[in-house]
CSV table of C-alpha atoms in Angstrom, one decimal:
chain,number,residue,atom,x,y,z
A,286,ILE,CA,-6.3,37.3,-91.4
A,287,ALA,CA,-7.2,41.0,-91.4
A,288,GLY,CA,-9.9,41.1,-89.4
A,289,PHE,CA,-10.7,40.1,-85.8
A,290,ILE,CA,-14.9,41.1,-85.5
A,291,TYR,CA,-17.1,40.2,-83.0
A,292,THR,CA,-20.3,39.7,-83.8
A,293,SER,CA,-23.4,41.7,-81.8
A,294,GLY,CA,-24.9,38.6,-79.9
A,295,THR,CA,-28.5,39.3,-80.5
A,296,THR,CA,-29.7,35.7,-79.7
A,297,GLY,CA,-26.6,34.3,-78.0
A,298,ASN,CA,-23.4,34.9,-76.9
A,299,PRO,CA,-20.9,37.3,-79.4
A,300,LYS,CA,-18.4,35.6,-81.6
A,301,GLY,CA,-15.5,36.4,-83.2
A,302,VAL,CA,-15.3,36.7,-86.5
A,303,LEU,CA,-12.1,36.2,-87.9
A,304,LEU,CA,-12.3,38.1,-91.5
A,305,SER,CA,-9.0,37.5,-94.0
A,306,HIS,CA,-7.8,39.9,-96.5
A,307,GLU,CA,-9.5,38.3,-99.8
A,308,ASN,CA,-12.8,38.4,-97.4
A,309,LEU,CA,-12.3,42.2,-96.9
A,310,ALA,CA,-10.7,43.5,-100.3
A,311,SER,CA,-13.3,40.9,-102.6
A,312,ASN,CA,-16.0,42.7,-100.4
A,313,VAL,CA,-15.0,46.9,-101.8
A,314,SER,CA,-13.8,45.8,-105.2
A,315,ALA,CA,-18.0,44.5,-105.3
A,316,ILE,CA,-18.8,47.9,-103.7
A,317,HIS,CA,-17.1,49.5,-107.0
A,318,GLU,CA,-17.9,47.1,-109.3
A,319,PHE,CA,-21.8,47.1,-108.9
A,320,PHE,CA,-22.1,51.0,-107.5
A,321,PRO,CA,-21.2,54.7,-108.8
A,322,MET,CA,-18.5,55.9,-106.4
A,323,THR,CA,-15.7,58.6,-107.0
A,324,PRO,CA,-12.9,60.8,-104.9
A,325,ASP,CA,-15.6,63.8,-104.6
A,326,ASP,CA,-18.5,61.9,-102.8
A,327,ARG,CA,-18.1,62.5,-99.0
A,328,SER,CA,-20.2,60.3,-96.2
A,329,LEU,CA,-21.1,61.6,-92.3
A,330,SER,CA,-19.9,58.3,-90.7
A,331,PHE,CA,-22.3,57.4,-87.3
A,332,LEU,CA,-21.6,53.5,-87.6
A,333,PRO,CA,-19.3,51.8,-85.6
A,334,TRP,CA,-16.2,50.6,-87.1
A,335,ALA,CA,-15.7,47.8,-85.1
A,336,HIS,CA,-19.2,47.2,-86.5
A,337,SER,CA,-18.7,45.4,-90.0
A,338,PHE,CA,-21.0,47.4,-91.9
A,339,GLY,CA,-19.0,50.5,-91.1
A,340,GLN,CA,-16.1,49.0,-90.8
A,341,THR,CA,-16.1,47.7,-94.8
A,342,CYS,CA,-18.1,49.2,-96.5
A,343,GLU,CA,-17.6,52.7,-95.2
A,344,LEU,CA,-13.9,53.3,-94.4
A,345,HIS,CA,-12.4,50.8,-96.4
A,346,GLY,CA,-14.8,50.9,-99.1
A,347,LEU,CA,-14.4,55.0,-99.2
A,348,PHE,CA,-10.3,55.2,-98.7
A,349,SER,CA,-10.5,52.9,-101.4
A,350,MET,CA,-11.5,55.8,-103.7
A,351,GLY,CA,-10.0,58.1,-102.7
A,352,ALA,CA,-13.6,60.0,-101.4
A,353,SER,CA,-14.1,62.0,-98.1
A,354,MET,CA,-16.2,61.8,-94.9
A,355,GLY,CA,-16.9,63.5,-91.8
A,356,ILE,CA,-16.7,62.0,-88.2
A,357,ALA,CA,-20.8,62.1,-86.2
A,358,GLU,CA,-20.1,63.7,-82.4
A,359,ALA,CA,-22.8,62.0,-81.3
A,360,VAL,CA,-26.4,60.0,-82.4
A,361,ASP,CA,-28.3,62.8,-81.5
A,362,LYS,CA,-26.0,65.4,-83.3
A,363,ILE,CA,-26.6,63.6,-86.6
A,364,VAL,CA,-28.7,66.3,-88.2
A,365,ALA,CA,-26.9,69.0,-87.0
A,366,ASN,CA,-23.6,67.4,-89.4
A,367,LEU,CA,-25.2,66.7,-92.0
A,368,SER,CA,-25.7,70.1,-92.7
A,369,GLU,CA,-22.3,71.1,-92.0
A,370,VAL,CA,-20.8,68.0,-93.5
A,371,GLN,CA,-22.8,68.3,-96.5
A,372,PRO,CA,-22.7,64.4,-97.1
A,373,THR,CA,-23.0,62.8,-100.7
A,374,LEU,CA,-24.2,59.5,-99.6
A,375,LEU,CA,-24.5,57.8,-96.3
A,376,PHE,CA,-24.2,54.4,-94.6
A,377,SER,CA,-27.3,53.6,-92.0
A,378,VAL,CA,-29.1,51.1,-90.4
A,379,PRO,CA,-33.0,51.7,-90.3
A,380,ARG,CA,-33.2,53.4,-87.2
A,381,ILE,CA,-31.7,56.5,-88.6
A,382,PHE,CA,-34.3,56.7,-91.5
A,383,ASN,CA,-36.5,55.5,-89.4
A,384,ARG,CA,-36.1,58.8,-87.7
A,385,ILE,CA,-36.2,61.0,-90.6
A,386,TYR,CA,-39.8,60.0,-91.2
A,387,ASP,CA,-41.3,60.5,-87.7
A,388,GLY,CA,-39.4,63.4,-87.1
A,389,LEU,CA,-41.2,65.1,-90.5
A,390,HIS,CA,-44.2,63.8,-90.2
A,391,LYS,CA,-44.9,65.2,-86.8
A,392,ARG,CA,-43.1,68.3,-88.2
A,393,MET,CA,-45.8,68.3,-90.5
A,394,ASP,CA,-48.5,67.7,-88.0
A,395,GLU,CA,-47.6,70.9,-85.8
A,396,GLU,CA,-47.0,73.0,-88.4
A,397,GLY,CA,-50.9,72.2,-90.1
A,398,GLY,CA,-52.2,74.1,-92.3
A,399,LEU,CA,-50.7,75.0,-95.9
A,400,LYS,CA,-47.6,73.4,-95.1
A,401,LYS,CA,-49.2,70.2,-93.8
A,402,SER,CA,-51.2,70.4,-97.4
A,403,LEU,CA,-48.9,71.0,-99.5
A,404,PHE,CA,-46.0,68.2,-97.6
A,405,GLU,CA,-49.2,65.7,-98.9
A,406,SER,CA,-50.1,66.4,-102.4
A,407,ALA,CA,-45.8,66.4,-102.6
A,408,MET,CA,-46.0,63.0,-101.5
A,409,LYS,CA,-49.0,62.0,-103.5
A,410,ASN,CA,-47.7,63.0,-106.2
A,411,ALA,CA,-44.2,61.6,-106.3
A,412,GLU,CA,-46.5,57.8,-105.2
A,413,TYR,CA,-48.7,58.7,-107.9
A,414,ARG,CA,-45.4,59.3,-110.5
A,415,LYS,CA,-43.9,55.6,-109.1
A,416,GLY,CA,-46.9,53.8,-110.3
A,417,LEU,CA,-46.5,54.6,-113.7
A,418,ALA,CA,-42.6,54.2,-113.7
A,419,GLU,CA,-43.1,50.7,-112.8
A,420,GLN,CA,-45.9,50.9,-115.1
A,421,ARG,CA,-43.4,52.0,-117.9
A,422,LYS,CA,-45.4,55.2,-118.3
A,423,ARG,CA,-45.3,58.7,-117.7
A,424,SER,CA,-47.6,62.1,-116.9
A,425,GLY,CA,-46.2,65.1,-118.7
A,426,TRP,CA,-49.0,66.8,-116.2
A,427,ALA,CA,-47.7,65.0,-112.5
A,428,ASP,CA,-44.2,65.8,-113.7
A,429,PHE,CA,-44.3,68.9,-113.9
A,430,LYS,CA,-46.2,69.3,-110.7
A,431,HIS,CA,-43.2,67.1,-109.4
A,432,GLY,CA,-41.2,69.8,-110.5
A,433,ILE,CA,-42.6,72.7,-108.4
A,434,PHE,CA,-42.8,70.3,-105.6
A,435,ASP,CA,-39.5,69.5,-105.1
A,436,LYS,CA,-38.4,73.3,-105.3
A,437,LEU,CA,-41.0,73.8,-102.8
A,438,VAL,CA,-41.0,71.0,-100.4
A,439,PHE,CA,-38.4,68.1,-100.8
A,440,SER,CA,-35.9,70.5,-101.6
A,441,LYS,CA,-35.9,72.0,-98.3
A,442,VAL,CA,-36.3,68.6,-96.6
A,443,ARG,CA,-33.0,67.9,-98.6
A,444,ASP,CA,-31.1,71.2,-97.0
A,445,ARG,CA,-31.6,69.6,-93.6
A,446,PHE,CA,-29.1,66.6,-95.3
A,447,GLY,CA,-26.6,69.1,-96.3
A,448,GLY,CA,-28.4,69.7,-99.5
A,449,ARG,CA,-25.8,67.1,-101.3
A,450,LEU,CA,-26.3,64.6,-100.3
A,451,LYS,CA,-27.7,61.9,-103.9
A,452,TYR,CA,-28.2,58.2,-102.1
A,453,ALA,CA,-27.9,56.0,-99.4
A,454,PHE,CA,-26.9,52.6,-98.5
A,455,SER,CA,-29.2,51.0,-95.5
A,456,GLY,CA,-27.8,47.5,-93.9
A,457,GLY,CA,-27.5,45.7,-90.6
A,458,ALA,CA,-31.6,44.8,-90.7
A,459,ALA,CA,-34.9,45.4,-92.7
A,460,LEU,CA,-35.6,48.9,-93.6
A,461,SER,CA,-40.0,49.2,-93.7
A,462,ARG,CA,-41.9,49.4,-97.1
A,463,GLU,CA,-43.5,52.7,-95.6
A,464,VAL,CA,-39.9,54.8,-95.0
A,465,ALA,CA,-37.7,53.3,-98.2
A,466,ASP,CA,-40.0,54.9,-100.0
A,467,PHE,CA,-40.8,58.0,-98.3
A,468,ILE,CA,-36.8,58.7,-98.5
A,469,ASP,CA,-36.7,57.7,-102.0
A,470,ASN,CA,-40.0,60.2,-102.6
A,471,LEU,CA,-37.8,62.9,-101.1
A,472,GLY,CA,-35.0,62.6,-103.8
A,473,ILE,CA,-32.8,60.5,-102.2
A,474,MET,CA,-32.2,57.0,-103.3
A,475,VAL,CA,-31.9,54.3,-101.0
A,476,TYR,CA,-30.2,51.3,-101.5
A,477,GLU,CA,-31.0,48.1,-99.1
A,478,GLY,CA,-28.7,45.2,-99.4
A,479,TYR,CA,-28.2,42.4,-96.9
A,480,GLY,CA,-25.3,40.9,-94.6
A,481,LEU,CA,-23.2,39.1,-91.7
A,482,THR,CA,-20.3,39.8,-90.0
A,483,GLU,CA,-19.8,36.6,-91.1
A,484,THR,CA,-20.2,37.8,-94.9
A,485,SER,CA,-17.8,40.4,-94.9
A,486,PRO,CA,-20.3,41.7,-94.3
A,487,ILE,CA,-22.3,42.8,-98.2
A,488,ALA,CA,-24.0,39.5,-99.6
A,489,THR,CA,-26.6,41.1,-101.7
A,490,ALA,CA,-27.8,44.7,-102.3
A,491,ASN,CA,-29.8,46.6,-104.4
A,492,SER,CA,-27.9,49.3,-106.8
A,493,PRO,CA,-28.4,51.3,-110.0
A,494,SER,CA,-28.8,48.3,-112.5
A,495,GLY,CA,-31.3,46.6,-110.7
A,496,ARG,CA,-33.7,47.5,-108.2
A,497,LYS,CA,-36.9,46.9,-105.7
A,498,ILE,CA,-37.9,48.7,-103.4
A,499,GLY,CA,-38.8,45.9,-100.2
A,500,SER,CA,-35.8,43.4,-101.2
A,501,VAL,CA,-32.2,43.6,-100.1
A,502,GLY,CA,-31.3,43.1,-103.9
A,503,LYS,CA,-29.6,40.9,-105.9
A,504,PRO,CA,-26.0,38.4,-104.9
A,505,ILE,CA,-22.7,40.8,-105.3
A,506,PRO,CA,-20.4,39.6,-108.2
A,507,GLY,CA,-18.5,36.6,-106.9
A,508,VAL,CA,-21.5,35.7,-104.2
A,509,ARG,CA,-24.6,33.4,-104.5
A,510,VAL,CA,-27.5,32.2,-102.7
A,511,GLU,CA,-29.1,29.4,-101.9
A,512,ILE,CA,-32.6,29.3,-99.5
A,513,ASP,CA,-33.1,25.5,-97.8
A,514,THR,CA,-36.2,25.0,-97.1
A,515,ALA,CA,-35.7,22.4,-95.1
A,516,VAL,CA,-35.6,24.0,-92.3
A,517,THR,CA,-39.7,25.7,-92.8
A,518,GLY,CA,-41.0,23.2,-95.1
A,519,ASP,CA,-41.9,25.7,-97.7
A,520,PRO,CA,-40.8,25.4,-100.8
A,521,LYS,CA,-40.3,28.7,-101.7
A,522,HIS,CA,-39.4,30.6,-97.9
A,523,GLY,CA,-36.6,28.9,-95.7
A,524,GLU,CA,-32.9,29.6,-94.8
A,525,ILE,CA,-30.5,31.7,-96.5
A,526,ILE,CA,-27.0,30.1,-97.3
A,527,VAL,CA,-24.5,32.3,-98.8
A,528,TYR,CA,-21.2,31.4,-100.8
A,529,GLY,CA,-18.6,33.4,-102.1
A,530,HIS,CA,-15.0,34.8,-101.6
A,531,ASN,CA,-17.2,37.3,-98.5
A,532,VAL,CA,-17.4,33.8,-96.5
A,533,MET,CA,-15.3,34.2,-92.9
A,534,GLN,CA,-12.5,32.4,-91.7
A,535,GLY,CA,-14.7,30.7,-89.2
A,536,TYR,CA,-15.0,32.2,-85.7
A,537,TYR,CA,-12.5,32.0,-83.1
A,538,GLY,CA,-12.1,29.3,-80.7
A,539,LEU,CA,-15.0,28.1,-81.5
A,540,ASP,CA,-14.9,24.5,-83.3
A,541,GLU,CA,-17.9,23.1,-82.5
A,542,ALA,CA,-20.1,26.5,-83.8
A,543,ASN,CA,-18.1,26.4,-87.0
A,544,ALA,CA,-19.8,22.6,-87.9
A,545,LYS,CA,-23.0,24.0,-87.5
A,546,VAL,CA,-22.9,26.7,-89.8
A,547,PHE,CA,-20.1,26.0,-92.5
A,548,VAL,CA,-21.8,23.7,-96.5
A,549,GLU,CA,-20.3,22.6,-99.3
A,550,GLY,CA,-22.3,23.4,-101.5
A,551,GLU,CA,-21.5,20.7,-105.6
A,552,ASP,CA,-18.5,21.8,-106.7
A,553,GLY,CA,-16.9,22.2,-103.0
A,554,GLU,CA,-17.3,25.3,-101.7
A,555,ARG,CA,-18.1,26.2,-98.7
A,556,GLY,CA,-21.4,28.2,-97.8
A,557,PHE,CA,-22.3,29.4,-94.6
A,558,ARG,CA,-25.8,29.5,-93.1
A,559,THR,CA,-26.8,32.7,-92.3
A,560,GLY,CA,-29.4,31.8,-90.0
A,561,ASP,CA,-31.9,34.5,-91.3
A,562,MET,CA,-35.2,33.3,-93.3
A,563,GLY,CA,-36.1,34.6,-96.7
A,564,TYR,CA,-36.8,33.7,-100.4
A,565,VAL,CA,-35.6,35.0,-104.0
A,566,ASP,CA,-38.5,36.4,-106.2
A,567,GLY,CA,-39.0,35.4,-109.7
A,568,ASP,CA,-36.3,38.3,-110.4
A,569,GLY,CA,-33.7,36.9,-108.3
A,570,PHE,CA,-34.2,39.6,-105.5
A,571,LEU,CA,-33.7,38.9,-102.1
A,572,TYR,CA,-36.5,39.4,-99.3
A,573,ILE,CA,-35.6,38.9,-95.6
A,574,SER,CA,-38.6,37.7,-93.1
A,575,GLY,CA,-36.6,37.3,-90.2
A,576,ARG,CA,-33.5,35.6,-88.0
A,577,ILE,CA,-34.5,31.5,-87.2
A,578,LYS,CA,-33.7,31.9,-83.4
A,579,GLU,CA,-36.5,35.3,-83.3
A,580,GLN,CA,-39.0,32.8,-84.5
A,581,TYR,CA,-41.4,31.2,-82.0
A,582,LYS,CA,-44.2,29.3,-82.0
A,583,LEU,CA,-47.5,30.1,-79.8
A,584,LEU,CA,-49.1,27.8,-78.2
A,585,ASN,CA,-52.1,27.3,-80.9
A,586,GLY,CA,-49.1,25.6,-83.5
A,587,LYS,CA,-48.5,29.0,-85.1
A,588,TYR,CA,-45.2,30.1,-85.8
A,589,VAL,CA,-44.6,33.9,-85.2
A,590,VAL,CA,-41.6,36.0,-86.0
A,591,PRO,CA,-42.0,39.4,-84.4
A,592,THR,CA,-39.4,41.7,-86.2
A,593,PRO,CA,-41.8,42.7,-89.2
A,594,LEU,CA,-44.3,43.8,-86.9
A,595,GLU,CA,-41.7,45.7,-84.3
A,596,GLU,CA,-40.5,47.6,-87.1
A,597,LYS,CA,-44.2,48.5,-88.7
A,598,LEU,CA,-44.9,49.8,-84.8
A,599,LYS,CA,-42.0,52.4,-84.3
A,600,LEU,CA,-43.3,53.9,-86.6
A,601,SER,CA,-46.3,55.0,-84.9
A,602,PRO,CA,-45.0,58.8,-83.6
A,603,PHE,CA,-46.0,57.5,-80.0
A,604,ILE,CA,-43.8,54.4,-79.8
A,605,ALA,CA,-39.8,55.1,-79.6
A,606,ASN,CA,-39.1,51.3,-79.6
A,607,VAL,CA,-41.2,48.0,-79.0
A,608,MET,CA,-40.7,43.9,-78.1
A,609,VAL,CA,-43.0,41.6,-79.3
A,610,TYR,CA,-42.9,38.4,-76.9
A,611,GLY,CA,-45.1,35.2,-76.8
A,612,MET,CA,-42.8,31.8,-77.0
A,613,ASN,CA,-44.8,28.9,-76.0
A,614,GLN,CA,-47.6,30.7,-74.4
A,615,ASN,CA,-51.1,31.4,-76.4
A,616,PHE,CA,-51.3,35.1,-77.6
A,617,ASN,CA,-48.7,38.0,-78.0
A,618,VAL,CA,-47.6,40.7,-75.7
A,619,ALA,CA,-45.3,43.9,-75.8
A,620,LEU,CA,-43.0,45.5,-74.2
A,621,VAL,CA,-43.8,49.3,-75.5
A,622,ILE,CA,-41.3,52.3,-74.8
A,623,PRO,CA,-42.8,55.5,-75.5
A,624,ASP,CA,-41.7,58.9,-77.5
A,625,PHE,CA,-42.1,61.0,-74.5
A,626,GLU,CA,-41.4,63.9,-76.6
A,627,SER,CA,-44.9,63.1,-78.7
A,628,LEU,CA,-46.5,61.7,-75.2
A,629,GLU,CA,-46.1,64.7,-72.8
A,630,LYS,CA,-46.6,66.6,-76.0
A,631,TRP,CA,-50.2,64.9,-76.5
A,632,ALA,CA,-50.6,65.1,-72.6
A,633,GLN,CA,-50.4,68.2,-71.5
A,634,GLU,CA,-53.0,69.2,-74.5
A,635,LYS,CA,-54.8,66.8,-72.7
A,636,GLY,CA,-54.6,68.9,-69.6
A,637,LEU,CA,-52.9,66.3,-67.9
A,638,HIS,CA,-49.8,66.0,-65.5
A,639,THR,CA,-46.5,64.8,-66.7
A,640,ASP,CA,-44.1,65.5,-63.5
A,641,ASP,CA,-44.0,62.2,-63.0
A,642,ARG,CA,-43.9,59.7,-66.0
A,643,GLU,CA,-44.7,56.7,-63.9
A,644,LYS,CA,-47.8,58.4,-62.9
A,645,LEU,CA,-48.2,59.7,-66.7
A,646,LEU,CA,-48.1,55.6,-67.9
A,647,ALA,CA,-50.8,54.4,-65.8
A,648,ARG,CA,-53.5,56.9,-67.0
A,649,PRO,CA,-56.3,55.1,-68.4
A,650,GLU,CA,-56.2,58.0,-70.9
A,651,VAL,CA,-52.2,57.0,-72.2
A,652,GLN,CA,-53.8,52.8,-72.3
A,653,ASP,CA,-56.2,54.3,-74.1
A,654,LEU,CA,-54.2,56.0,-76.4
A,655,TYR,CA,-51.2,52.5,-77.2
A,656,GLN,CA,-54.1,50.3,-77.4
A,657,GLN,CA,-55.6,52.9,-80.0
A,658,GLN,CA,-52.2,52.4,-81.7
A,659,LEU,CA,-51.0,49.2,-81.3
A,660,ASP,CA,-54.3,48.3,-82.9
A,661,GLU,CA,-53.9,51.1,-86.1
A,662,TRP,CA,-50.2,49.7,-86.6
A,663,SER,CA,-50.4,46.1,-86.6
A,664,ALA,CA,-53.9,46.3,-89.5
A,665,GLU,CA,-52.6,44.7,-92.2
A,666,PHE,CA,-50.9,41.3,-89.8
A,667,LYS,CA,-52.7,38.4,-89.4
A,668,GLN,CA,-55.0,38.3,-85.5
A,669,TYR,CA,-52.6,35.7,-84.1
A,670,GLU,CA,-49.2,38.3,-84.9
A,671,LYS,CA,-51.4,41.0,-83.3
A,672,VAL,CA,-50.5,41.9,-79.5
A,673,ARG,CA,-53.5,41.1,-77.3
A,674,LYS,CA,-52.0,42.6,-74.3
A,675,PHE,CA,-48.2,45.2,-73.9
A,676,THR,CA,-46.6,46.7,-70.4
A,677,LEU,CA,-44.8,50.3,-71.3
A,678,GLY,CA,-41.3,51.3,-70.1
A,679,THR,CA,-39.8,54.1,-69.1
A,680,GLU,CA,-36.1,53.3,-69.7
A,681,ASP,CA,-35.7,53.0,-73.8
A,682,PHE,CA,-33.2,50.7,-74.9
A,683,SER,CA,-29.7,51.5,-75.9
A,684,ILE,CA,-26.5,50.7,-76.8
A,685,GLU,CA,-24.9,52.0,-73.1
A,686,ASN,CA,-27.4,50.1,-71.1
A,687,GLY,CA,-27.1,46.4,-73.0
A,688,MET,CA,-30.3,46.3,-74.9
A,689,LEU,CA,-29.7,47.3,-77.9
A,690,THR,CA,-26.4,46.2,-80.2
A,691,PRO,CA,-23.8,48.8,-82.1
A,692,SER,CA,-25.5,47.7,-85.2
A,693,MET,CA,-28.6,48.7,-83.1
A,694,LYS,CA,-30.6,45.6,-83.0
A,695,VAL,CA,-32.5,44.8,-79.7
A,696,LYS,CA,-30.6,42.0,-77.8
A,697,ARG,CA,-34.1,40.2,-76.3
A,698,ARG,CA,-32.3,38.6,-73.8
A,699,ASN,CA,-31.0,41.7,-72.0
A,700,VAL,CA,-34.9,43.4,-72.0
A,701,MET,CA,-36.4,40.6,-70.3
A,702,LYS,CA,-33.9,40.6,-67.8
A,703,GLU,CA,-35.0,43.9,-67.3
A,704,TYR,CA,-39.1,43.9,-68.0
A,705,GLY,CA,-39.1,40.4,-67.7
A,706,GLU,CA,-41.1,40.6,-64.5
A,707,LYS,CA,-43.8,43.0,-66.3
A,708,ILE,CA,-44.0,41.1,-69.6
A,709,ASP,CA,-44.8,38.2,-67.7
A,710,ALA,CA,-47.4,39.8,-65.6
A,711,LEU,CA,-49.0,40.3,-68.8
A,712,TYR,CA,-50.2,36.5,-68.7
A,713,ALA,CA,-50.5,36.1,-65.3
A,714,GLU,CA,-53.5,38.3,-65.4
């Protein structure tokens, strides 16, 4: 045994994961096999090393290559530290990319005028070039415009990240398609991967040899993925099972839990039931749709996986965090934590007082604003998945208050402890 890492405990009590030298070393070797990393690379480290993503990929992965890293002072200092450290690569969770997306859009809205028009034109042209590339076509005029936009717009944004950032790894949760495309358009290549503490952690990853935005890539060298459709009844979609040298030795002192998660493959190799749902496309790329334990059933018999909707809603400039709920109910409701910087600026423009946050959130104008935001950002979801009622909260989810895990996932039971009465009241009305 080389490592003893506790799971984040989003859907139950944390479990001690036993990882061997082979588990960790094989994962690091796989990183070097599928990803071009050199001793000249540098990262800005802000992921906790008590979490397997930060420990294996960044700490062990970078140092084994002789690369270097700067240590971030705090989460709210990340952007300032990026310009100081000037990293070439970044290991991050989606929440950080979401902040970059949100912050830049807010800034463009505030500045308006020529800057905003130029930014929007640059983005449209980047999307157009990407569409052509997918069809294996090119446009000299679009390439020419991209060269100008890159110099006037994108390079200025990249300068905020230190000016040397070439690519970024995203893991720990699903990165929304809009944010992935956005970061990609800036000229920063995002490689999204998937794994768990129990898989050391990487199981699949996008890489220079194969990349699809929206997917979490293909299995890394020495790893195989199967989809168990028995849990969903869907012939293509089911629970992800991982086989390979990255599968943990077991949970410490939890024989019953081990019996539930380990399966034996046809050739006798040990597999791990991830508890995540997904499917593999015709090219071998894995797509994640949510956690089985987070899936719930409405009284109309429809199953809901809340995470994709939550991630989409958090792209609203007025929403800092959100939790969707509806287990054994007729419809979904949501606890919404406002982005108070955006909300208070909007309120001041409307002539509303912002001294008392509780009173501000209770105002009908603010309630109408959030109803509009929920409707706008959930437009592409099925009717039964959408939020019918909501309540606004003042305390954001954080690691310190126990409502977020170190990997920035929502601890739903802890959120319910804090806000359960407000959520239940939505059904009592």
